[in-house]
Amino acid sequence: MWGILKQHLQRFDFLTLMARGTRGVVDAWRISIVTALEDRGNKENPLDHKLVTFLMGSFVAEIAKLEARKTELETQIKAATATPEEGEEEEDDAEQVDEAKIKRWKKNLAEIKKTLKTKKDQFTAELNKGVDDLTDKAAAELLLKILHADMENILTHYIVAQRGQIVAAFENWWDKYRVTLAEIERVRSEATEKLAGFLKGLGYV
């Protein structure tokens, strides 16, 4: 079990854990997240990091909620302000655009974008506060919780993969060896007819 644990701890910087303890691992994560935020060429989303997920769950949930509302408003505004493409005629019964509603949507969208920017600007400060407030015990519990979730995901992946292989094997066997009820009845009927003919030939029928 320890061999498996050690193998997967490499993903959590096993050397850092041995040298600096659990707080050292968490602090190393913090540095990598902040560095990724400052690197505009980095395509990974720092909000997806496990430390952020487990340490700043409510903060991330608020951002996700704002992002969803932002997308919803942008879609509504785009649909309401869309004009017929060249060569197309607007339907006579098309719903009239409610300018007041669109104006209200745009106002809400501007407010949400402002709130989102503020939240994202606060991210580093919130992350630093969350990490700095961790005690050694809390850091150890957090690391174990993250490791447990990661190993659970790995096991789930293997279970799903193995289950798929088992299902595929049974389906293959079924396709290869299956005998339908109609086929069984046909064979039985043919055997019955042959037996009747045989008995008749012997004079028993």
Short mmCIF file of C-alpha atoms in Angstrom, two decimals:
data_model
loop_
_atom_site.label_atom_id
_atom_site.label_comp_id
_atom_site.label_asym_id
_atom_site.label_seq_id
_atom_site.Cartn_x
_atom_site.Cartn_y
_atom_site.Cartn_z
CA MET A 1 0.00 0.00 0.00
CA TRP A 2 2.85 2.40 0.87
CA GLY A 3 4.43 1.69 -2.51
CA ILE A 4 1.24 2.81 -4.26
CA LEU A 5 0.96 5.81 -1.95
CA LYS A 6 4.57 6.83 -2.58
CA GLN A 7 4.11 6.46 -6.33
CA HIS A 8 1.16 8.85 -6.38
CA LEU A 9 2.74 11.23 -3.89
CA GLN A 10 5.19 12.15 -6.66
CA ARG A 11 2.35 14.21 -8.08
CA PHE A 12 2.25 16.16 -4.82
CA ASP A 13 6.01 16.72 -4.84
CA PHE A 14 7.13 13.85 -2.62
CA LEU A 15 10.59 15.33 -2.11
CA THR A 16 9.07 18.56 -0.83
CA LEU A 17 6.88 16.59 1.55
CA MET A 18 9.88 14.74 2.98
CA ALA A 19 12.01 17.88 3.22
CA ARG A 20 9.51 20.53 4.32
CA GLY A 21 6.45 18.68 5.51
CA THR A 22 2.84 19.19 4.54
CA ARG A 23 2.97 22.98 4.84
CA GLY A 24 5.90 22.97 2.45
CA VAL A 25 3.86 21.08 -0.15
CA VAL A 26 0.92 23.44 0.23
CA ASP A 27 3.21 26.46 0.00
CA ALA A 28 4.84 25.03 -3.16
CA TRP A 29 1.39 24.65 -4.68
CA ARG A 30 0.57 28.23 -3.74
CA ILE A 31 3.70 29.48 -5.51
CA SER A 32 2.96 27.45 -8.66
CA ILE A 33 -0.61 28.78 -8.77
CA VAL A 34 0.45 32.42 -8.37
CA THR A 35 3.17 31.93 -11.00
CA ALA A 36 0.61 30.46 -13.40
CA LEU A 37 -1.64 33.47 -12.81
CA GLU A 38 1.16 35.84 -13.75
CA ASP A 39 2.06 33.83 -16.86
CA ARG A 40 -0.36 35.06 -19.52
CA GLY A 41 0.83 32.35 -21.90
CA ASN A 42 -0.23 29.62 -19.49
CA LYS A 43 -3.33 27.85 -20.82
CA GLU A 44 -4.15 26.05 -17.57
CA ASN A 45 -6.81 27.56 -15.34
CA PRO A 46 -5.39 28.09 -11.81
CA LEU A 47 -8.92 27.76 -10.45
CA ASP A 48 -8.80 24.08 -11.45
CA HIS A 49 -5.87 23.34 -9.13
CA LYS A 50 -6.71 20.87 -6.35
CA LEU A 51 -5.52 23.26 -3.66
CA VAL A 52 -7.94 25.92 -4.89
CA THR A 53 -10.79 23.41 -5.12
CA PHE A 54 -10.37 22.15 -1.55
CA LEU A 55 -9.16 25.31 0.18
CA MET A 56 -11.27 27.93 -1.62
CA GLY A 57 -14.38 26.00 -2.58
CA SER A 58 -16.89 28.75 -1.78
CA PHE A 59 -14.77 31.41 -3.50
CA VAL A 60 -14.53 29.32 -6.67
CA ALA A 61 -18.26 28.55 -6.51
CA GLU A 62 -19.05 32.28 -6.46
CA ILE A 63 -16.86 32.88 -9.51
CA ALA A 64 -18.46 29.94 -11.35
CA LYS A 65 -21.92 31.31 -10.58
CA LEU A 66 -20.96 34.75 -11.88
CA GLU A 67 -19.40 33.25 -15.03
CA ALA A 68 -22.59 31.28 -15.70
CA ARG A 69 -24.77 34.38 -15.27
CA LYS A 70 -22.41 36.38 -17.51
CA THR A 71 -22.68 33.76 -20.27
CA GLU A 72 -26.46 33.67 -19.90
CA LEU A 73 -26.79 37.45 -20.25
CA GLU A 74 -24.41 37.58 -23.21
CA THR A 75 -26.47 34.90 -24.96
CA GLN A 76 -29.73 36.73 -24.27
CA ILE A 77 -28.36 40.05 -25.53
CA LYS A 78 -26.90 38.46 -28.65
CA ALA A 79 -30.19 36.71 -29.47
CA ALA A 80 -32.26 39.84 -28.85
CA THR A 81 -30.05 42.13 -30.93
CA ALA A 82 -29.37 39.73 -33.80
CA THR A 83 -30.30 41.09 -37.24
CA PRO A 84 -31.38 38.99 -40.25
CA GLU A 85 -28.49 37.94 -42.44
CA GLU A 86 -28.17 39.40 -45.92
CA GLY A 87 -30.82 37.95 -48.21
CA GLU A 88 -33.08 36.93 -45.32
CA GLU A 89 -36.30 38.69 -44.46
CA GLU A 90 -37.42 39.26 -40.92
CA GLU A 91 -40.62 37.39 -40.11
CA ASP A 92 -43.70 39.58 -39.73
CA ASP A 93 -44.67 37.90 -36.48
CA ALA A 94 -41.17 38.14 -35.00
CA GLU A 95 -41.18 39.24 -31.39
CA GLN A 96 -40.43 42.92 -31.07
CA VAL A 97 -37.16 43.70 -29.31
CA ASP A 98 -37.75 45.10 -25.84
CA GLU A 99 -35.19 47.89 -25.72
CA ALA A 100 -35.75 48.46 -22.00
CA LYS A 101 -35.10 44.79 -21.26
CA ILE A 102 -31.93 44.78 -23.36
CA LYS A 103 -30.74 47.91 -21.59
CA ARG A 104 -31.35 46.24 -18.24
CA TRP A 105 -29.49 43.11 -19.37
CA LYS A 106 -26.51 45.18 -20.50
CA LYS A 107 -26.46 47.01 -17.18
CA ASN A 108 -26.54 43.71 -15.27
CA LEU A 109 -23.82 42.32 -17.52
CA ALA A 110 -21.57 45.31 -16.84
CA GLU A 111 -22.09 44.90 -13.09
CA ILE A 112 -21.32 41.18 -13.24
CA LYS A 113 -18.15 41.78 -15.28
CA LYS A 114 -17.05 44.35 -12.70
CA THR A 115 -17.75 41.94 -9.83
CA LEU A 116 -15.92 39.15 -11.64
CA LYS A 117 -12.87 41.35 -12.16
CA THR A 118 -12.87 42.30 -8.49
CA LYS A 119 -13.16 38.65 -7.46
CA LYS A 120 -10.32 37.58 -9.73
CA ASP A 121 -8.17 40.46 -8.52
CA GLN A 122 -8.77 39.23 -4.97
CA PHE A 123 -7.83 35.66 -5.83
CA THR A 124 -4.14 35.84 -4.93
CA ALA A 125 -4.87 37.61 -1.64
CA GLU A 126 -7.55 35.03 -0.75
CA LEU A 127 -5.21 32.18 -1.65
CA ASN A 128 -2.36 33.61 0.42
CA LYS A 129 -4.67 34.17 3.39
CA GLY A 130 -6.05 30.64 3.15
CA VAL A 131 -2.57 29.08 3.04
CA ASP A 132 -1.09 31.35 5.73
CA ASP A 133 -3.96 30.57 8.11
CA LEU A 134 -3.34 26.81 7.91
CA THR A 135 -1.86 25.16 10.97
CA ASP A 136 0.46 22.17 10.55
CA LYS A 137 -2.43 19.87 11.47
CA ALA A 138 -4.83 21.59 9.06
CA ALA A 139 -2.25 21.42 6.27
CA ALA A 140 -1.76 17.68 6.89
CA GLU A 141 -5.52 17.07 6.89
CA LEU A 142 -5.89 19.09 3.69
CA LEU A 143 -3.11 17.17 1.97
CA LEU A 144 -4.60 13.82 3.00
CA LYS A 145 -8.03 14.91 1.80
CA ILE A 146 -6.63 15.91 -1.60
CA LEU A 147 -4.59 12.72 -1.86
CA HIS A 148 -7.63 10.62 -0.94
CA ALA A 149 -9.76 12.33 -3.59
CA ASP A 150 -7.02 11.89 -6.20
CA MET A 151 -6.57 8.19 -5.43
CA GLU A 152 -10.34 7.73 -5.43
CA ASN A 153 -10.48 9.24 -8.91
CA ILE A 154 -7.67 6.95 -10.07
CA LEU A 155 -9.43 3.87 -8.66
CA THR A 156 -12.73 4.95 -10.22
CA HIS A 157 -10.97 5.32 -13.56
CA TYR A 158 -9.54 1.81 -13.31
CA ILE A 159 -12.88 0.35 -12.18
CA VAL A 160 -14.73 1.97 -15.08
CA ALA A 161 -12.07 0.76 -17.52
CA GLN A 162 -12.18 -2.80 -16.15
CA ARG A 163 -15.98 -2.78 -16.15
CA GLY A 164 -15.94 -1.71 -19.78
CA GLN A 165 -13.59 -4.56 -20.66
CA ILE A 166 -15.82 -7.08 -18.85
CA VAL A 167 -18.93 -5.81 -20.62
CA ALA A 168 -17.13 -5.93 -23.96
CA ALA A 169 -16.00 -9.51 -23.26
CA PHE A 170 -19.53 -10.65 -22.38
CA GLU A 171 -20.94 -8.92 -25.46
CA ASN A 172 -18.33 -10.67 -27.58
CA TRP A 173 -19.20 -14.03 -26.04
CA TRP A 174 -22.89 -13.34 -26.54
CA ASP A 175 -22.41 -12.50 -30.20
CA LYS A 176 -20.26 -15.60 -30.67
CA TYR A 177 -22.19 -18.21 -28.72
CA ARG A 178 -25.75 -16.96 -28.35
CA VAL A 179 -28.61 -19.23 -29.45
CA THR A 180 -31.98 -17.55 -29.78
CA LEU A 181 -35.20 -19.12 -28.54
CA ALA A 182 -36.45 -19.34 -32.12
CA GLU A 183 -33.30 -21.26 -33.10
CA ILE A 184 -33.75 -23.68 -30.18
CA GLU A 185 -37.40 -24.26 -31.13
CA ARG A 186 -36.44 -24.81 -34.77
CA VAL A 187 -33.81 -27.40 -33.87
CA ARG A 188 -36.23 -29.12 -31.49
CA SER A 189 -38.92 -29.19 -34.18
CA GLU A 190 -36.51 -30.71 -36.69
CA ALA A 191 -35.39 -33.32 -34.17
CA THR A 192 -39.01 -34.18 -33.36
CA GLU A 193 -39.82 -34.62 -37.05
CA LYS A 194 -36.76 -36.83 -37.57
CA LEU A 195 -37.66 -38.95 -34.55
CA ALA A 196 -41.25 -39.31 -35.75
CA GLY A 197 -40.01 -40.38 -39.17
CA PHE A 198 -37.60 -42.85 -37.62
CA LEU A 199 -40.29 -44.37 -35.40
CA LYS A 200 -42.69 -44.56 -38.33
CA GLY A 201 -40.07 -46.41 -40.34
CA LEU A 202 -39.74 -48.90 -37.52
CA GLY A 203 -43.49 -49.38 -37.45
CA TYR A 204 -44.05 -47.82 -34.05
CA VAL A 205 -46.26 -45.08 -35.43
#
